[in-house]
Coordinates of C-alpha atoms in Angstrom, one line a residue:
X1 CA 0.0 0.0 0.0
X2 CA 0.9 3.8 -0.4
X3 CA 2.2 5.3 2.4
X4 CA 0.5 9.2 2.6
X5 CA 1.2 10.3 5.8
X6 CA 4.3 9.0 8.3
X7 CA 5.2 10.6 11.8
X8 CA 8.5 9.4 13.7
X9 CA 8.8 11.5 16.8
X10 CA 7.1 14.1 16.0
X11 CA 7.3 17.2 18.7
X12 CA 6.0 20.6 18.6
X13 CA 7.1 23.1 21.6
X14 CA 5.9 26.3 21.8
X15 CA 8.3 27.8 24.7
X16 CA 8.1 25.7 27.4
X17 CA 5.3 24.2 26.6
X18 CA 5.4 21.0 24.9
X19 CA 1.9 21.1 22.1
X20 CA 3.2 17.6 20.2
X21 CA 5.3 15.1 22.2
X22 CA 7.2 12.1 19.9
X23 CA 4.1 11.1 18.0
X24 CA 4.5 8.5 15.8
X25 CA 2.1 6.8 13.3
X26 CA 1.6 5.8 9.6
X27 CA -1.6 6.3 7.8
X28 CA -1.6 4.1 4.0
X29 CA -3.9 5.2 1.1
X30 CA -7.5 5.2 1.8
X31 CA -7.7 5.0 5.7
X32 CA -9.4 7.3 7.6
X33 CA -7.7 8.1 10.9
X34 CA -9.2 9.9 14.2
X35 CA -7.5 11.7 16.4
X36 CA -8.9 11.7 19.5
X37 CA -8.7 13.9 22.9
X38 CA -10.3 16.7 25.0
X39 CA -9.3 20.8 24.1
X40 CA -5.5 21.3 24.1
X41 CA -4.3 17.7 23.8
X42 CA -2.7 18.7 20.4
X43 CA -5.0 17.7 17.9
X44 CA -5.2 21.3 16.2
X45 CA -1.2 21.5 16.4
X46 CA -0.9 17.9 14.6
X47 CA -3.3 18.7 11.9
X48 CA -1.3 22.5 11.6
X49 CA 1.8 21.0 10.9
X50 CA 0.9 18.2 8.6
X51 CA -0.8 21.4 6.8
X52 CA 2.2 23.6 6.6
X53 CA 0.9 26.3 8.7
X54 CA 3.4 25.2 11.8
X55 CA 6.5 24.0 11.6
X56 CA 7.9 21.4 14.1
X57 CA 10.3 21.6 16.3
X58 CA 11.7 18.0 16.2
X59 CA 11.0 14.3 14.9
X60 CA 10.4 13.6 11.1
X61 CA 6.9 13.9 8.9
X62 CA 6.3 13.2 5.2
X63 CA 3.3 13.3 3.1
X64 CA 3.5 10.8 -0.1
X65 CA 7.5 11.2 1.0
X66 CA 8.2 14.8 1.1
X67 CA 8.9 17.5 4.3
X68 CA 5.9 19.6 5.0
X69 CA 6.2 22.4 2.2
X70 CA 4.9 24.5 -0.7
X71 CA 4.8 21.0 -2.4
X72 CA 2.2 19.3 -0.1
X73 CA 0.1 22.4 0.1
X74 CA -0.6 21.2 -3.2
X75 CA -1.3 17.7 -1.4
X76 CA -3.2 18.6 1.6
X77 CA -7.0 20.0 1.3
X78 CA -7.1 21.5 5.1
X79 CA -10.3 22.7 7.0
X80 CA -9.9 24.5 9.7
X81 CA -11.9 24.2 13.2
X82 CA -13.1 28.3 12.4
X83 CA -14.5 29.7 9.6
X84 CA -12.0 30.8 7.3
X85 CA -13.9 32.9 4.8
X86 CA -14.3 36.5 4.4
X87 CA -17.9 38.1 5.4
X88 CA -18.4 40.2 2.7
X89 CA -18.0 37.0 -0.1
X90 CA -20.8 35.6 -1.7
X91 CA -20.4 31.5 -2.0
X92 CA -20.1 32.0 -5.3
X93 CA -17.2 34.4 -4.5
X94 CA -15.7 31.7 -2.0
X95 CA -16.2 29.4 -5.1
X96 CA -13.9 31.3 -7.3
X97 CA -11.3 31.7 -4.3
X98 CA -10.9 28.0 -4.5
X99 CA -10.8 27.7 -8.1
X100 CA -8.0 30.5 -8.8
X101 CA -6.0 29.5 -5.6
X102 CA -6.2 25.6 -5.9
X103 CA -5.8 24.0 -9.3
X104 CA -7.0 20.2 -8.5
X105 CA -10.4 22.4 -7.1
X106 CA -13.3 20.6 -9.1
X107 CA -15.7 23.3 -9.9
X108 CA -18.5 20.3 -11.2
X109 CA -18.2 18.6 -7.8
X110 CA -18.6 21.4 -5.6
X111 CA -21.9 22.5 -7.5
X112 CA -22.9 19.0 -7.2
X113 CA -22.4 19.0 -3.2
X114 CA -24.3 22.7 -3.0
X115 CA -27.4 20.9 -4.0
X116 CA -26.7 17.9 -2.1
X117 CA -26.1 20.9 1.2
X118 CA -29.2 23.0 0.0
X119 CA -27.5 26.2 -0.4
X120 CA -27.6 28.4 -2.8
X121 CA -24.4 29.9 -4.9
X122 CA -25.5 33.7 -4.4
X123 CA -25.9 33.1 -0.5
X124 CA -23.9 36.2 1.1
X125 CA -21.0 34.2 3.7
X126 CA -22.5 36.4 6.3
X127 CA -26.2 35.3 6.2
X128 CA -25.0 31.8 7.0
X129 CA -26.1 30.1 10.2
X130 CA -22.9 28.2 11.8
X131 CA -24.2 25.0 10.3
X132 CA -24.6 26.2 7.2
X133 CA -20.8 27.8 6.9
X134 CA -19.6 23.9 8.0
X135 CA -21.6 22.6 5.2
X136 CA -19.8 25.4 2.7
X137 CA -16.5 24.3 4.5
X138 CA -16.8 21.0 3.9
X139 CA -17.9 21.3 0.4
X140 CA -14.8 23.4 -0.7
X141 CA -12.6 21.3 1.3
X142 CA -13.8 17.9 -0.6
X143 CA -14.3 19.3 -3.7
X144 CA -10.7 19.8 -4.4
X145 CA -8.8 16.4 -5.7
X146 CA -6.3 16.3 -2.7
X147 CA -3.9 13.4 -1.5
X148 CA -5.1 13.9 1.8
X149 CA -8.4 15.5 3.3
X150 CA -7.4 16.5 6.9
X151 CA -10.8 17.9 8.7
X152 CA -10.4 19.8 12.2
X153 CA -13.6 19.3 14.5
X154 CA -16.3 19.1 11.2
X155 CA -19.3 18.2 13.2
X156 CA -18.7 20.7 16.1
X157 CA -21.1 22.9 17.6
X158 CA -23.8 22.7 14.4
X159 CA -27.1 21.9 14.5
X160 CA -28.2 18.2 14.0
X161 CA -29.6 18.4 10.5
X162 CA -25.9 20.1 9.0
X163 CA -24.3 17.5 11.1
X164 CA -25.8 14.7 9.4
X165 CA -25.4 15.9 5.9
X166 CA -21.6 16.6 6.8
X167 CA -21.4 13.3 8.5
X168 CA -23.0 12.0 5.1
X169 CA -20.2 14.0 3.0
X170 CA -17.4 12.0 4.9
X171 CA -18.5 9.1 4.7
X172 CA -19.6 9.1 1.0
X173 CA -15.3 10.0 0.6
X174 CA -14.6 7.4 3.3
X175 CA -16.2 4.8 0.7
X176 CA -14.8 6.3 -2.0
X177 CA -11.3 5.6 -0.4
X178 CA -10.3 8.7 0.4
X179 CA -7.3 9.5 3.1
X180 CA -8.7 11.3 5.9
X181 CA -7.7 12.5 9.4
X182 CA -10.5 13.7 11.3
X183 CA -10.5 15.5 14.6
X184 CA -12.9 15.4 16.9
X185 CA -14.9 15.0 20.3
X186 CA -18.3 13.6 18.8
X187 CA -17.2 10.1 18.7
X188 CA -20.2 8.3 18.2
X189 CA -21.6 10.1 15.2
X190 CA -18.2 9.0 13.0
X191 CA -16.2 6.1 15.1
X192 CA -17.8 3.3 12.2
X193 CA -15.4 4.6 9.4
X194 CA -12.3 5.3 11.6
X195 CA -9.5 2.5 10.1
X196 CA -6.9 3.7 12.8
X197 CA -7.0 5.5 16.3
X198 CA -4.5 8.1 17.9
X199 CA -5.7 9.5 21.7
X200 CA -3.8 12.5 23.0
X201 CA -3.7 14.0 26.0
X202 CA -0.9 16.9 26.6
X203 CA 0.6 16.5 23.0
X204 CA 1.6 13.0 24.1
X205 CA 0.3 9.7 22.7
X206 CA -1.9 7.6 24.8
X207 CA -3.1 4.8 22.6
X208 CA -3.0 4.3 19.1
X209 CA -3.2 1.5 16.4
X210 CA -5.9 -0.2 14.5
X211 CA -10.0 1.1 15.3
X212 CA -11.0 -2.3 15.0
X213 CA -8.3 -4.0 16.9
X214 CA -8.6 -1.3 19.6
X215 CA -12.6 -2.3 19.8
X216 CA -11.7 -6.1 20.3
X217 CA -9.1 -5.8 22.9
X218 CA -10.5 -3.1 25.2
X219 CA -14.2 -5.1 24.6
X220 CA -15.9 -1.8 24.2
X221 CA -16.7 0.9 21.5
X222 CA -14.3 4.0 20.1
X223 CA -16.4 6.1 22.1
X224 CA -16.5 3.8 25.1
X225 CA -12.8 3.8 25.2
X226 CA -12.9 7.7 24.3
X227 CA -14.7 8.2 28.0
X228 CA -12.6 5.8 29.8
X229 CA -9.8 7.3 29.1
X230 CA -10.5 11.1 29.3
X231 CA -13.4 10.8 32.0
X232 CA -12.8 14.0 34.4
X233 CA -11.1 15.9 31.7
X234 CA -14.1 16.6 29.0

């Protein structure tokens, strides 16, 4: 199998304070990973780096075999855990952003998924509800023909209706083979299509390796194991 994504060590310090600490891990072509743990565990920081937006501070990462650079920008389709958009954009505007700035964006497919999202192209970025900017998120951030779809808290504080059509989105790619590391805290709604595991807690590794093996020798679910292990800290 193609390797996409390989960790040895990797740390992150900011200061004193240690965000990343030694992770290692391998993620292979069409596996979808979750990284798991409660607010400032160093899920955001992992999912920076591996975009390019921080650099590390020790260890080694790849992506398809090269350093975190202007060359796996071109890899990596990144969504952020905020709203990245300007206000004063129309979708349509946001639309074009993608196209100019991303050249594997597929214009077709994102039309495609704002039907599938129900919202419409002229819709102003500031009349969205919070739901309805994830669903735009997600659409841009699938719509481009990446290597690697790396998805910070996608499901997060929106409304149950957006949730399940972006739950839907993820795990149409997740069928479709797609690599894709997913953060987040709603276990339960996503666990099924997790191939591998990573919890964190303080930038450090806590238990990691196969979803399914994890499942069989712990005797309980993702989430199960998810509330066992942070229980006190969430």
């Amino acid at each position: 199998m193609t390797t996409i994504l390989r960790t040895t060590n990797l740390t992150k310090k900011y200061g004193s304070k240690t965000a990343l600490d030694n992770l290692t891990l391998g993620l292979q072509k069409g596996e979808v990973l979750g990284v798991l743990g409660p607010n400032g565990s160093g899920k955001t920081t992992f999912l920076k780096i591996i975009a390019g937006m921080h650099k590390k501070t020790s260890g080694e990462i790849t992506i398809c075999g090269e350093e975190p650079g202007i060359k796996t920008k071109g890899m990596v389709s990144y969504l952020p855990d905020r709203n990245f958009l300007y206000k004063w954009m129309k979708i349509s505007d946001a639309k074009d952003f993608y196209r100019d700035f991303f050249p594997d964006f597929n214009e077709q497919s994102f039309v495609k998924m704002m039907e599938v999202m129900n919202l419409d192209i002229n819709q102003k970025i500031s009349s969205l509800s919070k739901g309805m900017q994830e669903k735009l998120n997600v659409a841009l951030c699938f719509s481009r023909e990446a290597k690697l779809y790396v998805l910070d808290e996608p499901i997060g504080g929106v409304d149950p209706l957006a949730r399940d059509m972006i739950l839907d989105s993820i795990i149409d790619r997740a069928y479709d083979k797609k690599t894709i590391i997913i953060t987040t805290q709603l276990v339960r709604d996503i666990e099924n299509i997790f191939d591998r595991c990573v919890f964190l807690s303080d930038g450090a590794t806590i238990l990691s390796g196969n979803a399914e093996d994890i499942r069989n020798e712990r005797g309980m679910s993702i989430e199960e194991t998810f509330k066992e292990i942070y229980r006190g800290q969430i």
